[in-house]
Coordinates of C-alpha atoms in Angstrom, one line a residue:
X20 CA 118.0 128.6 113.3
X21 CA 120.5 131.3 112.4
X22 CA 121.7 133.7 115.3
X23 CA 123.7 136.5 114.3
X24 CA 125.8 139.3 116.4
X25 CA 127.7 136.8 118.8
X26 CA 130.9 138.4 119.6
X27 CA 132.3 135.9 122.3
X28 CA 130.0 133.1 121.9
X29 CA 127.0 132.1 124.0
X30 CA 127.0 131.6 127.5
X31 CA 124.8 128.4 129.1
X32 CA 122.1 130.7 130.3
X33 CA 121.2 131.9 126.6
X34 CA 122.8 128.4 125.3
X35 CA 119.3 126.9 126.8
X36 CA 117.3 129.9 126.3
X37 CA 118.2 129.6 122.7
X38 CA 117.4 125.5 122.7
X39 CA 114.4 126.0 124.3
X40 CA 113.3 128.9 121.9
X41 CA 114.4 126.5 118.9
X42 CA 112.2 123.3 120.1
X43 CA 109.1 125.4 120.3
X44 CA 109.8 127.5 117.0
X45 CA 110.3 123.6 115.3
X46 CA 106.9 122.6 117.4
X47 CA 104.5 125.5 115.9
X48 CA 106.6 125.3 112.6
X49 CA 105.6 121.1 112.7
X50 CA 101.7 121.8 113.8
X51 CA 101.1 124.2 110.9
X52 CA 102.1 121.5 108.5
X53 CA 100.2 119.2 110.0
X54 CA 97.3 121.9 110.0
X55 CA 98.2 122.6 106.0
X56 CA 98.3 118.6 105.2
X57 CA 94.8 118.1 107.0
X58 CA 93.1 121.1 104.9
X59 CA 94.5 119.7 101.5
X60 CA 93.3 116.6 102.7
X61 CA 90.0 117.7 103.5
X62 CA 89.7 119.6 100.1
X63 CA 90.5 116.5 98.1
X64 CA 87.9 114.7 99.9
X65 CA 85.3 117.2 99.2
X66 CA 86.8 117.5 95.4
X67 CA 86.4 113.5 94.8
X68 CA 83.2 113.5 96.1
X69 CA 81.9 116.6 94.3
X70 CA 83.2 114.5 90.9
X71 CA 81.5 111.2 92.4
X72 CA 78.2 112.7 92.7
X73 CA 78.4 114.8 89.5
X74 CA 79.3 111.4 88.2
X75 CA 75.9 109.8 89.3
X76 CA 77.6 107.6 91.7
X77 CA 75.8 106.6 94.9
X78 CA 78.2 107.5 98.3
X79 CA 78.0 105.6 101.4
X80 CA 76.6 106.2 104.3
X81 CA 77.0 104.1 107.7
X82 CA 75.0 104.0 110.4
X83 CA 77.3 104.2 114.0
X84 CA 75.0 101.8 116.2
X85 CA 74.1 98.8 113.7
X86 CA 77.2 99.1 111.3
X87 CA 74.8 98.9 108.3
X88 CA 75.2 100.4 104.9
X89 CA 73.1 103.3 103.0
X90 CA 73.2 104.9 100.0
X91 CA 74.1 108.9 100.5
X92 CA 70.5 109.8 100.1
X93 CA 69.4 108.3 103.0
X94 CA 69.2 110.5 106.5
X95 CA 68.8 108.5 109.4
X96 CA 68.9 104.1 109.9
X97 CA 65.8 103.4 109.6
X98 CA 65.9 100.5 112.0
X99 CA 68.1 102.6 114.7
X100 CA 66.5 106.1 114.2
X101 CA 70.0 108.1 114.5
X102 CA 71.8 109.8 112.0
X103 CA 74.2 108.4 109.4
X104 CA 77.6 109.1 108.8
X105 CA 80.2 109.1 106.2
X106 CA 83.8 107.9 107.4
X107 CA 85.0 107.7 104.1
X108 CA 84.2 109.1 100.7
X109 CA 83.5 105.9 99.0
X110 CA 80.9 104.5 96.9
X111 CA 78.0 102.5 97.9
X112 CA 78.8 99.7 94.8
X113 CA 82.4 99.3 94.3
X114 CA 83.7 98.7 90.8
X115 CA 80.2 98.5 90.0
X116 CA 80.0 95.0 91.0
X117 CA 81.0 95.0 95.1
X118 CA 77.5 96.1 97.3
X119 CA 78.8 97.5 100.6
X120 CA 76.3 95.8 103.4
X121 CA 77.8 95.9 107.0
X122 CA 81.3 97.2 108.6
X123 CA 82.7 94.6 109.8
X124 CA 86.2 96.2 111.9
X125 CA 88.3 99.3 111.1
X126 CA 91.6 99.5 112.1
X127 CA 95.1 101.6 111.4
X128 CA 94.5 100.3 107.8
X129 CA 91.2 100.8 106.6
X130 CA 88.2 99.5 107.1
X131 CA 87.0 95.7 106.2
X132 CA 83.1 95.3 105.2
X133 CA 80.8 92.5 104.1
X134 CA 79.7 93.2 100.7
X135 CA 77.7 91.5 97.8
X136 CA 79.5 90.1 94.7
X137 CA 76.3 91.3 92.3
X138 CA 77.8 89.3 89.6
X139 CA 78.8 86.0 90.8
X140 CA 75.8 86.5 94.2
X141 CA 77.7 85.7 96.6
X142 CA 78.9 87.4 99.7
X143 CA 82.8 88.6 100.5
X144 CA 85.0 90.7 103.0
X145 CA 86.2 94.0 101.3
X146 CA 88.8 95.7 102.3
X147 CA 89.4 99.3 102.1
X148 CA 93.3 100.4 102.3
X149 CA 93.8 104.0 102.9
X150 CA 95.4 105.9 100.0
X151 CA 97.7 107.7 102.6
X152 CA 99.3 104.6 103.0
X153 CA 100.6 104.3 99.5
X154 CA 102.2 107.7 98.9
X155 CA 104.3 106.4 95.7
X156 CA 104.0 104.4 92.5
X157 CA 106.4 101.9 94.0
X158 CA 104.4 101.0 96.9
X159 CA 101.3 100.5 94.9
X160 CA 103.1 98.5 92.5
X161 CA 104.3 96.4 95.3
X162 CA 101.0 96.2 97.0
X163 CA 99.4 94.4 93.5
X164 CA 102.6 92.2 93.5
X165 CA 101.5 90.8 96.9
X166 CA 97.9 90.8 96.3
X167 CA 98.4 88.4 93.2
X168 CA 100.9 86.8 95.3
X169 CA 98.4 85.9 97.9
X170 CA 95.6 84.7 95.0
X171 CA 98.0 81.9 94.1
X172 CA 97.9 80.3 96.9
X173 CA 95.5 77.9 97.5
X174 CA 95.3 76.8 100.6
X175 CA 92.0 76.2 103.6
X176 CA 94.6 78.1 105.9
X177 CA 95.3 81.2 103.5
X178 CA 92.0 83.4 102.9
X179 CA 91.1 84.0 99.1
X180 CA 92.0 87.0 97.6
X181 CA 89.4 87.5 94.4
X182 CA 89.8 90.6 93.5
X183 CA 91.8 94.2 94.2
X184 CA 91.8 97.5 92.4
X185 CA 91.6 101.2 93.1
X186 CA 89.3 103.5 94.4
X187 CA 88.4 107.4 93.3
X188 CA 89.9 108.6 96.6
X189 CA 92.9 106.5 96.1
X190 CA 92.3 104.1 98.2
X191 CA 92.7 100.6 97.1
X192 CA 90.7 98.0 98.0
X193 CA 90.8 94.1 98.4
X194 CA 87.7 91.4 97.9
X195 CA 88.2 88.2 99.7
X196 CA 86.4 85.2 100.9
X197 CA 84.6 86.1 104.0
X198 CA 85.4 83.8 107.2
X199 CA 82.7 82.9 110.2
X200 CA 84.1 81.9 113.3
X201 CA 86.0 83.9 116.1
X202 CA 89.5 85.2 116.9
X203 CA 91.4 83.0 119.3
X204 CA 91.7 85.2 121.5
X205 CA 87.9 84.9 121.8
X206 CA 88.2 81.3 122.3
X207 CA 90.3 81.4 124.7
X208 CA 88.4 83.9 126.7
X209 CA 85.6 81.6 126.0
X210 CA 87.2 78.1 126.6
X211 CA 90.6 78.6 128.0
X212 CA 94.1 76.9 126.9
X213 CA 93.4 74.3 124.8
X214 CA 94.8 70.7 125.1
X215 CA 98.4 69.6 123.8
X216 CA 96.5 68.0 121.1
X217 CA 94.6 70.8 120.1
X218 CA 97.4 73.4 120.1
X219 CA 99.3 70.9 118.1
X220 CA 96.9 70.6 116.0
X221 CA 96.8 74.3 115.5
X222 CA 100.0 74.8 115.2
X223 CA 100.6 72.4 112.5
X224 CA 97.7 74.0 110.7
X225 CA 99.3 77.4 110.2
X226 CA 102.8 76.1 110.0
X227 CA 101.3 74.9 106.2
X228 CA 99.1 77.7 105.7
X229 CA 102.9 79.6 105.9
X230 CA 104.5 76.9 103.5
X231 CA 101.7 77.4 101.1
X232 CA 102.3 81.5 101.2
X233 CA 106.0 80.9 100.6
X234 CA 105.7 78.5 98.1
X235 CA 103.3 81.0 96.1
X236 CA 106.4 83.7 96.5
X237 CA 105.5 85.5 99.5
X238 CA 107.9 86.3 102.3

């Protein structure tokens, strides 16, 4: 921010006037980027799925109550009776080989579903990574470092990574052996503090789930 025709310099009155004018001329300069970013956004959404339905590709569609899975075509759950939705442009059979059943969680990350491996019938946890998060080639080069990384190890403490690959949207996505239980925190809502034993016990448990991950190159 440029200010021109100052003969004596600025007193502290216009000093602040001047700050203050600045911070809000950076504040609408900020939202209208942010406004310009979520358009493009939204028109490469709508771009990838115009291609993936032109493609003959069936889209998902999610049902907010039950957290069940449905092609595109489909209006309503038919066991809930509400409309579906589509968080995410993404296809109802990913890579051709992953069916999408149930969401399972969505965080800051993506969103993590249980899906059927069609080829080897058997069911997995997928793993949707937004493409926003990997803005560069070097991140997404990194990212299929790790993931091979973490299919090395082999380990009851590590989860199994099968697969990874990328998506239309950009997204990339991880298939891995889907877990039954509950968090700990769960159990210890559920149960309370455990025993000495039993956090031993624990403890030792992911202290060589970690050795395995380093051993198999990951930090």
């Amino acid at each position: 921010l440029v200010v021109t025709g100052v003969g004596q310099g600025l007193s502290d009155t216009e000093l602040r006037l001047l700050d203050s004018f600045s911070r809000q001329l950076g504040g609408a300069m900020e939202l209208r980027k942010m406004q310009r970013d979520l358009a493009d956004a939204e028109a490469r959404r709508q771009a990838t799925r115009r291609e993936m339905l032109e493609s003959g590709i069936e889209l998902l569609n999610l049902c907010p109550l039950c957290s069940r899975c449905y092609s595109h075509k489909d209006v309503t759950c038919p066991d809930d009776g509400i409309p579906l939705e589509a968080p995410q442009v993404l296809p109802l059979l990913v890579a051709h080989r992953y069916q999408l059943n149930t969401l399972l969680g969505e965080g800051g990350m993506g969103l993590v579903f249980k899906a059927r491996d069609m080829r080897l019938k058997r069911d997995v946890a997928l793993k949707v990574i937004k493409a926003e998060l990997f803005d560069n080639e070097d991140i997404r080069q990194r990212f299929e470092k790790e993931a091979q990384a973490v299919a090395r190890v082999d380990h009851p403490g590590v989860v199994a990574v099968y697969d990874y690959g990328d998506l239309q949207d950009g997204s990339l996505y991880l298939v891995m052996e889907l877990l039954t239980g509950c968090e700990l925190g769960e159990m210890l809502d559920q149960w309370g503090p455990g025993t000495p034993h039993q956090v031993g016990r624990l403890l030792r448990q992911r202290a060589a789930g970690r050795a395995a991950a380093h051993k198999a190159g990951l930090g």
